[in-house]
Coordinates of C-alpha atoms and ligand atoms in Angstrom, one line a residue:
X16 CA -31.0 41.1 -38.7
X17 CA -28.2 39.8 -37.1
X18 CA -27.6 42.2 -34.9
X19 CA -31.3 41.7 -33.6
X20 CA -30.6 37.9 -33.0
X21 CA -27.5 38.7 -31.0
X22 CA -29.9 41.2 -28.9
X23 CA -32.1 38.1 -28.4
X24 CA -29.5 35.6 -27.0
X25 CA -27.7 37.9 -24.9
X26 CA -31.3 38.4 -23.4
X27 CA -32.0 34.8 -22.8
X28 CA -28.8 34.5 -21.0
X29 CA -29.3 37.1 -18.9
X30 CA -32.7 36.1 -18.1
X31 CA -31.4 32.9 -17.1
X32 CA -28.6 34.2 -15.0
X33 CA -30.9 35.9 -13.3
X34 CA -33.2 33.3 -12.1
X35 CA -30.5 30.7 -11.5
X36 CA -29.6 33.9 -8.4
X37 CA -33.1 33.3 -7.2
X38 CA -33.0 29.7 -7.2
X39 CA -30.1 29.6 -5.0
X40 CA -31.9 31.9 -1.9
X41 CA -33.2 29.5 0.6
X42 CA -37.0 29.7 1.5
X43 CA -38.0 30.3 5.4
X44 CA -40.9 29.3 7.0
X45 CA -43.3 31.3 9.3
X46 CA -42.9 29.4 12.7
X47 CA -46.1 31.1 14.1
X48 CA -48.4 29.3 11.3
X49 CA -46.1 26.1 12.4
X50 CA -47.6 26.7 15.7
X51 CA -51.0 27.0 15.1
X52 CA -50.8 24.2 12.8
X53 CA -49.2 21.9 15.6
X54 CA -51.9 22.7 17.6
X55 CA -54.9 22.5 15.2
X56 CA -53.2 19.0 14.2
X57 CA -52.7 18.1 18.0
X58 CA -56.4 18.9 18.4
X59 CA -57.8 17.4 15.4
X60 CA -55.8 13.9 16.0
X61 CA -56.3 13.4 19.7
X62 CA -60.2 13.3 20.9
X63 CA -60.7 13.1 24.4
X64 CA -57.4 12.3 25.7
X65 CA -56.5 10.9 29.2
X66 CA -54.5 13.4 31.7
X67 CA -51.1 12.5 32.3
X68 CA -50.8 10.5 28.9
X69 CA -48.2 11.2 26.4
X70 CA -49.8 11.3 23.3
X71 CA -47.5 11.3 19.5
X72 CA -49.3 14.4 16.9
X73 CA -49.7 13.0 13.6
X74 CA -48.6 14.8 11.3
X75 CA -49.0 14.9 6.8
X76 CA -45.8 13.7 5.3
X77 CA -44.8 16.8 4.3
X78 CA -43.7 17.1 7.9
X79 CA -42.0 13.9 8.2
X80 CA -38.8 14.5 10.3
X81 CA -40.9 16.6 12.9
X82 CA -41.8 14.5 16.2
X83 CA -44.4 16.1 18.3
X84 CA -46.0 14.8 21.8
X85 CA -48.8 16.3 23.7
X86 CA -50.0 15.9 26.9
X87 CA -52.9 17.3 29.3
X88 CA -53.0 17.9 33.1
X89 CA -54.0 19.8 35.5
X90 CA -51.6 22.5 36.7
X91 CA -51.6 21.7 39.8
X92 CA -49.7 18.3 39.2
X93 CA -47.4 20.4 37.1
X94 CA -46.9 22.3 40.3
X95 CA -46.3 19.8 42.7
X96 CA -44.6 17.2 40.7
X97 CA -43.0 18.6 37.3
X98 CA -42.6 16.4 34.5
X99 CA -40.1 14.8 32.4
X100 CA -40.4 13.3 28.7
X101 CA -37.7 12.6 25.9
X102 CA -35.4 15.8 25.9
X103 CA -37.5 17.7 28.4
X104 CA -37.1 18.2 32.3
X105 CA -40.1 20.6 33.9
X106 CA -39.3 20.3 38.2
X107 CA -42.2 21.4 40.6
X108 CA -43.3 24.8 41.1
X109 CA -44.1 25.8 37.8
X110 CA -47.2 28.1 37.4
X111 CA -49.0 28.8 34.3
X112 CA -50.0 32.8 33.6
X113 CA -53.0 33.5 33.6
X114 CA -53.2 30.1 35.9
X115 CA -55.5 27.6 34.4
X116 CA -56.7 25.1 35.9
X117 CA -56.2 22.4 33.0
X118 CA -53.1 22.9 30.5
X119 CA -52.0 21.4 27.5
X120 CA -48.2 21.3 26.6
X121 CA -46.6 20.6 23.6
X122 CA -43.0 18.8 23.2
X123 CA -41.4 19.5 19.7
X124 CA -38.4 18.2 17.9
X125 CA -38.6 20.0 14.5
X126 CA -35.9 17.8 13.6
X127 CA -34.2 18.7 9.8
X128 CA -36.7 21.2 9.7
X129 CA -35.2 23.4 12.6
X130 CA -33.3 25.4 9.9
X131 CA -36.5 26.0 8.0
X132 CA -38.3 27.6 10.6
X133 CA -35.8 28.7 12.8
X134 CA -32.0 30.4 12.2
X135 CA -29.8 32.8 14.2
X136 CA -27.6 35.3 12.4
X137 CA -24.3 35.3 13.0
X138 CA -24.1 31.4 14.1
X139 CA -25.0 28.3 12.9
X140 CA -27.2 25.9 14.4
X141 CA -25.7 22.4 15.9
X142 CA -28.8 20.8 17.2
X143 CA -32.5 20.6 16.4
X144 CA -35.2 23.6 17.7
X145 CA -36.5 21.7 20.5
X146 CA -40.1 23.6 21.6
X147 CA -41.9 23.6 25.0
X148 CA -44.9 25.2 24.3
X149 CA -47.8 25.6 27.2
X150 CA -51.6 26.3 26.1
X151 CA -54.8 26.6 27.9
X152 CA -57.2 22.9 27.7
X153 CA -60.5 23.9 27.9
X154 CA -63.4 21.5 27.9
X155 CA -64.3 22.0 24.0
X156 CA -61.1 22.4 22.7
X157 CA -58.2 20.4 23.6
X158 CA -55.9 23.6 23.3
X159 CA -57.1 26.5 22.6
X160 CA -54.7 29.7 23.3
X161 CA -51.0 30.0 24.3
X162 CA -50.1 30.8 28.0
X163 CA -46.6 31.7 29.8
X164 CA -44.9 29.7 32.7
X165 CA -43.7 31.3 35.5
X166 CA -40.8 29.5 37.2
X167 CA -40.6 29.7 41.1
X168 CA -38.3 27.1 41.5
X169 CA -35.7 25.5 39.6
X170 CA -35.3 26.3 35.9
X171 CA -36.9 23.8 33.0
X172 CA -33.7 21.6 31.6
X173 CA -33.5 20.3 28.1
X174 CA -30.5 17.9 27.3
X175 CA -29.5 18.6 23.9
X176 CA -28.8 15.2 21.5
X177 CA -24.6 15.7 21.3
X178 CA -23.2 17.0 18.3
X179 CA -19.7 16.1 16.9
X180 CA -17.2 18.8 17.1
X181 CA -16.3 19.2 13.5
X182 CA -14.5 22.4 13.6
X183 CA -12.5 24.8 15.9
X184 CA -13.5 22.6 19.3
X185 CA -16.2 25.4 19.5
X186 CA -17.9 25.5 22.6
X187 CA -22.0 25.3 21.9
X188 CA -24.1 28.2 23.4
X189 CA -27.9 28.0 24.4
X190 CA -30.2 30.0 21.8
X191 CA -33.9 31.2 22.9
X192 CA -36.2 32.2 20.0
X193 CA -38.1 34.8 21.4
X194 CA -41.1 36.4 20.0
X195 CA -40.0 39.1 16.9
X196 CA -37.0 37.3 15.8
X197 CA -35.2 38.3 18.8
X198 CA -32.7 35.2 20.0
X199 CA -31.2 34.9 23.5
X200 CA -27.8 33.4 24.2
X201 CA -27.2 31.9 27.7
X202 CA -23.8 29.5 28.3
X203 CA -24.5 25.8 28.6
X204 CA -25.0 24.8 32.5
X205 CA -23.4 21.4 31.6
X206 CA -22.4 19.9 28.2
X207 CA -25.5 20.2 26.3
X208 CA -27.9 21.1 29.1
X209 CA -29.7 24.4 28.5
X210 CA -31.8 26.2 31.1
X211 CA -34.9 27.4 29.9
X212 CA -37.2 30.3 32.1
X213 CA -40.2 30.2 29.9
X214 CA -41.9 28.1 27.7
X215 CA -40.9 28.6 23.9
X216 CA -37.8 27.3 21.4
X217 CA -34.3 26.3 22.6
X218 CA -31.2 25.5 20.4
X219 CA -27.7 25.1 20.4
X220 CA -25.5 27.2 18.0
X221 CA -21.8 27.7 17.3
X222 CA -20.4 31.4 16.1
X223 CA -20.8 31.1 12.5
X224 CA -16.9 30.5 10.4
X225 CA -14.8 32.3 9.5
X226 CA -15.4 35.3 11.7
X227 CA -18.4 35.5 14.4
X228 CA -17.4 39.5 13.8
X229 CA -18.6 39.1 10.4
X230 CA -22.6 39.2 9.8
X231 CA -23.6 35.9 7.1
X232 CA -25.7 37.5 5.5
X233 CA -23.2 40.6 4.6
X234 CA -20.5 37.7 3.4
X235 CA -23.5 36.0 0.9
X236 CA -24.4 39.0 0.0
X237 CA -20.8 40.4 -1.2
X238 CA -20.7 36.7 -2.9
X239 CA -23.6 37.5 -4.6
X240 CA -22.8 41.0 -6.0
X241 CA -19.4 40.1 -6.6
X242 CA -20.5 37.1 -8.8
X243 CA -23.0 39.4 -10.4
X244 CA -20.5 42.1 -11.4
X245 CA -18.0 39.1 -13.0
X246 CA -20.7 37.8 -14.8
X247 CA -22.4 41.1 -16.1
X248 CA -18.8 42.4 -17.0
X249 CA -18.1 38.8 -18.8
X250 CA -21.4 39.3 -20.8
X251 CA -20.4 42.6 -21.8
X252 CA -17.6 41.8 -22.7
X253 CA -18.7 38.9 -24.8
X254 CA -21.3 40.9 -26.4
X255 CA -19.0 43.2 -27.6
X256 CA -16.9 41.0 -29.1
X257 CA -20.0 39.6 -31.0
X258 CA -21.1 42.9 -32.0
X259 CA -17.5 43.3 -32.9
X260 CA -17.4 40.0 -35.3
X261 CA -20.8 41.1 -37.0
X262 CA -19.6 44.3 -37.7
X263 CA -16.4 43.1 -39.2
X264 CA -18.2 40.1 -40.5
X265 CA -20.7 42.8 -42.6
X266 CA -17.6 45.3 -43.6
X267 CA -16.0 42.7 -45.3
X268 CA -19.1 41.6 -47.1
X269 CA -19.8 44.7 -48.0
X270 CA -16.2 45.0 -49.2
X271 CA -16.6 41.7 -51.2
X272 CA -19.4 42.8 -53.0
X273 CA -17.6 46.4 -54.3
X274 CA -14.8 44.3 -55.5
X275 CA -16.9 42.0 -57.0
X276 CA -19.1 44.8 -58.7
X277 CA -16.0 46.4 -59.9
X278 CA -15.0 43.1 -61.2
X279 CA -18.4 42.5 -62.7
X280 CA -18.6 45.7 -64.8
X281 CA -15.7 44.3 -66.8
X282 CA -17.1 41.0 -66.9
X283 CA -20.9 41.7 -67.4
X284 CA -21.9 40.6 -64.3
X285 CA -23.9 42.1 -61.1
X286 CA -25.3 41.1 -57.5
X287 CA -28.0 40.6 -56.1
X288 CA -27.4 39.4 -52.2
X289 CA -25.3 36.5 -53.2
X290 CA -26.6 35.3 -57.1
X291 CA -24.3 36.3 -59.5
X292 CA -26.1 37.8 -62.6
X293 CA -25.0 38.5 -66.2
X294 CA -25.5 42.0 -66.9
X295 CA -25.6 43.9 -70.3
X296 CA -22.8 46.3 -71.2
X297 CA -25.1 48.8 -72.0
X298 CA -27.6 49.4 -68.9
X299 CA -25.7 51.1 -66.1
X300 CA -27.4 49.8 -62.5
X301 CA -24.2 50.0 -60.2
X302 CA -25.4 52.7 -58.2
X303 CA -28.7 51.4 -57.3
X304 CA -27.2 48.3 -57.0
X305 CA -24.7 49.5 -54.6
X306 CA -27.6 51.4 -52.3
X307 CA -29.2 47.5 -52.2
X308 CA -26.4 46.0 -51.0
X309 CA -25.6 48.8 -48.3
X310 CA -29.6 48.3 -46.9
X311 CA -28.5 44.3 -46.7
Ligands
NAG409 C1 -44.1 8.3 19.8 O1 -43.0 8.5 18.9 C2 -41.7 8.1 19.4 C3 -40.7 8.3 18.4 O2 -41.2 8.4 17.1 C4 -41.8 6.6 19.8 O3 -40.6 6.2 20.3 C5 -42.9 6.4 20.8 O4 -43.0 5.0 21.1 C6 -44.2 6.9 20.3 N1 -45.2 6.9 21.4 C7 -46.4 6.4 21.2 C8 -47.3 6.5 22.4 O5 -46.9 6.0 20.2
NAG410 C1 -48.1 20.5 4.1 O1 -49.3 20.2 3.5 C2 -50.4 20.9 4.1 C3 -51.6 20.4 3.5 O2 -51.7 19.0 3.7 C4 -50.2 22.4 3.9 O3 -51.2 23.1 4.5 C5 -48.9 22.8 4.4 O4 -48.6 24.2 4.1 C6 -47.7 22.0 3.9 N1 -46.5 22.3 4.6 C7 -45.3 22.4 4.0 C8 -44.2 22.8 4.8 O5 -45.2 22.2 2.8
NAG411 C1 -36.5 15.3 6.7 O1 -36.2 14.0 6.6 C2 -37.2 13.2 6.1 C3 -36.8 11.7 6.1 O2 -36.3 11.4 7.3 C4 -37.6 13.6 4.7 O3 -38.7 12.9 4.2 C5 -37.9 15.1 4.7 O4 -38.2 15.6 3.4 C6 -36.8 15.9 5.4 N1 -37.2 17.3 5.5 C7 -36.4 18.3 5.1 C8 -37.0 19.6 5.3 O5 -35.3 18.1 4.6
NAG412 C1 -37.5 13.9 36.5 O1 -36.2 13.5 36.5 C2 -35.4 13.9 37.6 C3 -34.0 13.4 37.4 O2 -33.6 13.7 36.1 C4 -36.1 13.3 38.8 O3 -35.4 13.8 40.0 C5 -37.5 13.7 38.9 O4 -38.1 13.1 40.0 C6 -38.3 13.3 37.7 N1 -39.6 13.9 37.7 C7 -40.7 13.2 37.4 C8 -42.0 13.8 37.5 O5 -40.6 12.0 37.0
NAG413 C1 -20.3 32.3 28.7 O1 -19.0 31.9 29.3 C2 -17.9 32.6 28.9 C3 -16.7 32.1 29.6 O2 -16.6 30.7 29.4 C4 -18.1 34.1 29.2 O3 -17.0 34.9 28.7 C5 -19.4 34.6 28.5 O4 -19.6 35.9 28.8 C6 -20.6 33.7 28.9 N1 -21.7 34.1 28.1 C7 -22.9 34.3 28.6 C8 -24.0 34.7 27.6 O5 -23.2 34.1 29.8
NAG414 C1 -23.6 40.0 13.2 O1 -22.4 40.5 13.8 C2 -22.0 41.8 13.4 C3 -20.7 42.2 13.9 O2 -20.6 41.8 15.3 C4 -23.1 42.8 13.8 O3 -22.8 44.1 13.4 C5 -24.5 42.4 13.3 O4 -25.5 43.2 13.8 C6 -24.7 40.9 13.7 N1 -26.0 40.5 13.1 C7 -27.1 40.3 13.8 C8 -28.3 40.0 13.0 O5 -27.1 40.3 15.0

């Protein structure tokens, strides 16, 4: 009986060691589904918009912290004049592939959700995921699909917010989310400038502490074992000291009730579990009383 309960507790605590471990792991979103969602949301919130006008996407306020712009032109403006808006610098000569004639760009700042959607192993990120992405603007569809820039002239510039340097007077490098998880590094051009060739995600990171040379996830993941190994060996440990206790706990029970039978055949009395009984001289039940109280 006891025993059983012991079983029972030790179970509950490992149970809720256990998902207290899977609490703990930090949830990533899909940034492609972020994508078509900023898109579907750009589409859905601006109706007919003007060329050349920066428009602000609305987003639900499970976003909030996420500041997107769109605007429309035609690419030939893009060509001859660039653009600039908030973090973003696009100079001339920038062709869309396949060329379109009208394009749509999006300007994201994912904000405190960068981390969410974005991370780069090894480092840590020190600025927001800033995006420049370029679609197609077709006449029914404000954007429809996702197109490429191709640079002939000077590269895109995006000026990174500056970060305070916390630790180790690290120099920031550029970061590049390319498509499959892939991240390219490029040095800064100036302090917090970034180049960018193509349209896509740019951030700013800093080699992860203690050691660049050591992966993260490797270091959370020896945490994790070596956490799981104290506590399993702890548990163990404290279960057999419980099994321990019961067992003694039951010997000297058991030992209890021999002396007290012994004692009771002089006295006329018996056990039963813990109710002393008289007993009569005469009728001899201490070994079938003795088989009771080993079942107990
Ligand atoms: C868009 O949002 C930014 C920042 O939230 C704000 O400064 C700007 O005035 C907004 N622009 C328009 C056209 O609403
Ligand atoms: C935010 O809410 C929308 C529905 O309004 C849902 O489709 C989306 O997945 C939610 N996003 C997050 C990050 O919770
Ligand atoms: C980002 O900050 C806003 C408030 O500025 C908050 O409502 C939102 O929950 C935050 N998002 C995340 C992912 O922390
Ligand atoms: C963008 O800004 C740069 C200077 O930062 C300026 O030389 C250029 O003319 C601007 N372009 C547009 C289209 O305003
Ligand atoms: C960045 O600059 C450092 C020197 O300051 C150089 O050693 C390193 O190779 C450069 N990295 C890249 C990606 O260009
Ligand atoms: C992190 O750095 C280590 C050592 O330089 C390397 O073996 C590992 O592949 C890196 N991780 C990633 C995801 O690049």
């Amino acid at each position: 009986m006891g025993l059983h309960r012991w079983w029972q507790v030790t179970l509950v605590i490992v149970s809720l060691f256990l998902s207290s471990l899977v609490d703990g792991s930090q949830t990533y979103y899909d940034h492609e589904s972020l994508d078509a969602f900023l898109c579907k949301q750009a589409n859905k919130e601006i109706k007919s918009p003007r060329t050349g006008v920066f428009y602000n996407v609305s987003l639900p306020c499970n976003f909030t912290g996420m500041e997107i712009s769109v605007v429309r032109l035609r690419s030939v403006s893009l060509w001859l004049r660039g653009m600039n808006y908030s973090f973003f610098s696009l100079p001339p000569r920038i062709v869309p592939r396949p060329n379109e004639k009208r394009i749509a760009i999006l300007f994201e700042n994912l904000g405190n959700w960068s981390s969410h959607y974005y991370n780069v192993p090894n480092y840590t990120m020190v600025a927001p995921a800033f995006g420049v992405m370029a679609y197609r603007s077709s006449k029914s569809a404000l954007i429809d699909r996702k197109i490429n820039f191709t640079i002939q002239g000077d590269p895109i510039i995006i000026r990174f917010p500056h970060v305070e340097q916390n630790r180790k007077n690290d120099t920031p490098i550029c970061a590049k989310f390319s498509a499959g998880g892939l991240v390219k590094f490029k040095n800064m051009t100036r302090p917090y400038f970034c180049e960018a060739h193509s349209q896509g995600h740019y951030t700013l990171v800093v080699p992860s502490f203690p050691s660049p040379k050591e992966p993260q996830s490797k270091r959370f993941n020896t945490r994790w074992v070596l956490g799981f190994v104290i506590g399993f060996v702890g548990l163990v440990i404290l279960v057999l000291i419980l099994l321990a206790l019961v067992k003694e706990a039951k010997r000297r029970r058991i030992r209890k009730m021999e002396r007290n039978s012994s004692v009771g055949e002089l006295f006329d009395t018996f056990w039963i579990g813990e109710t002393k009984l008289p007993l009569a001289s005469t009728i001899r039940t201490q070994p079938i009383l003795e088989n009771e109280d080993a079942n107990h």
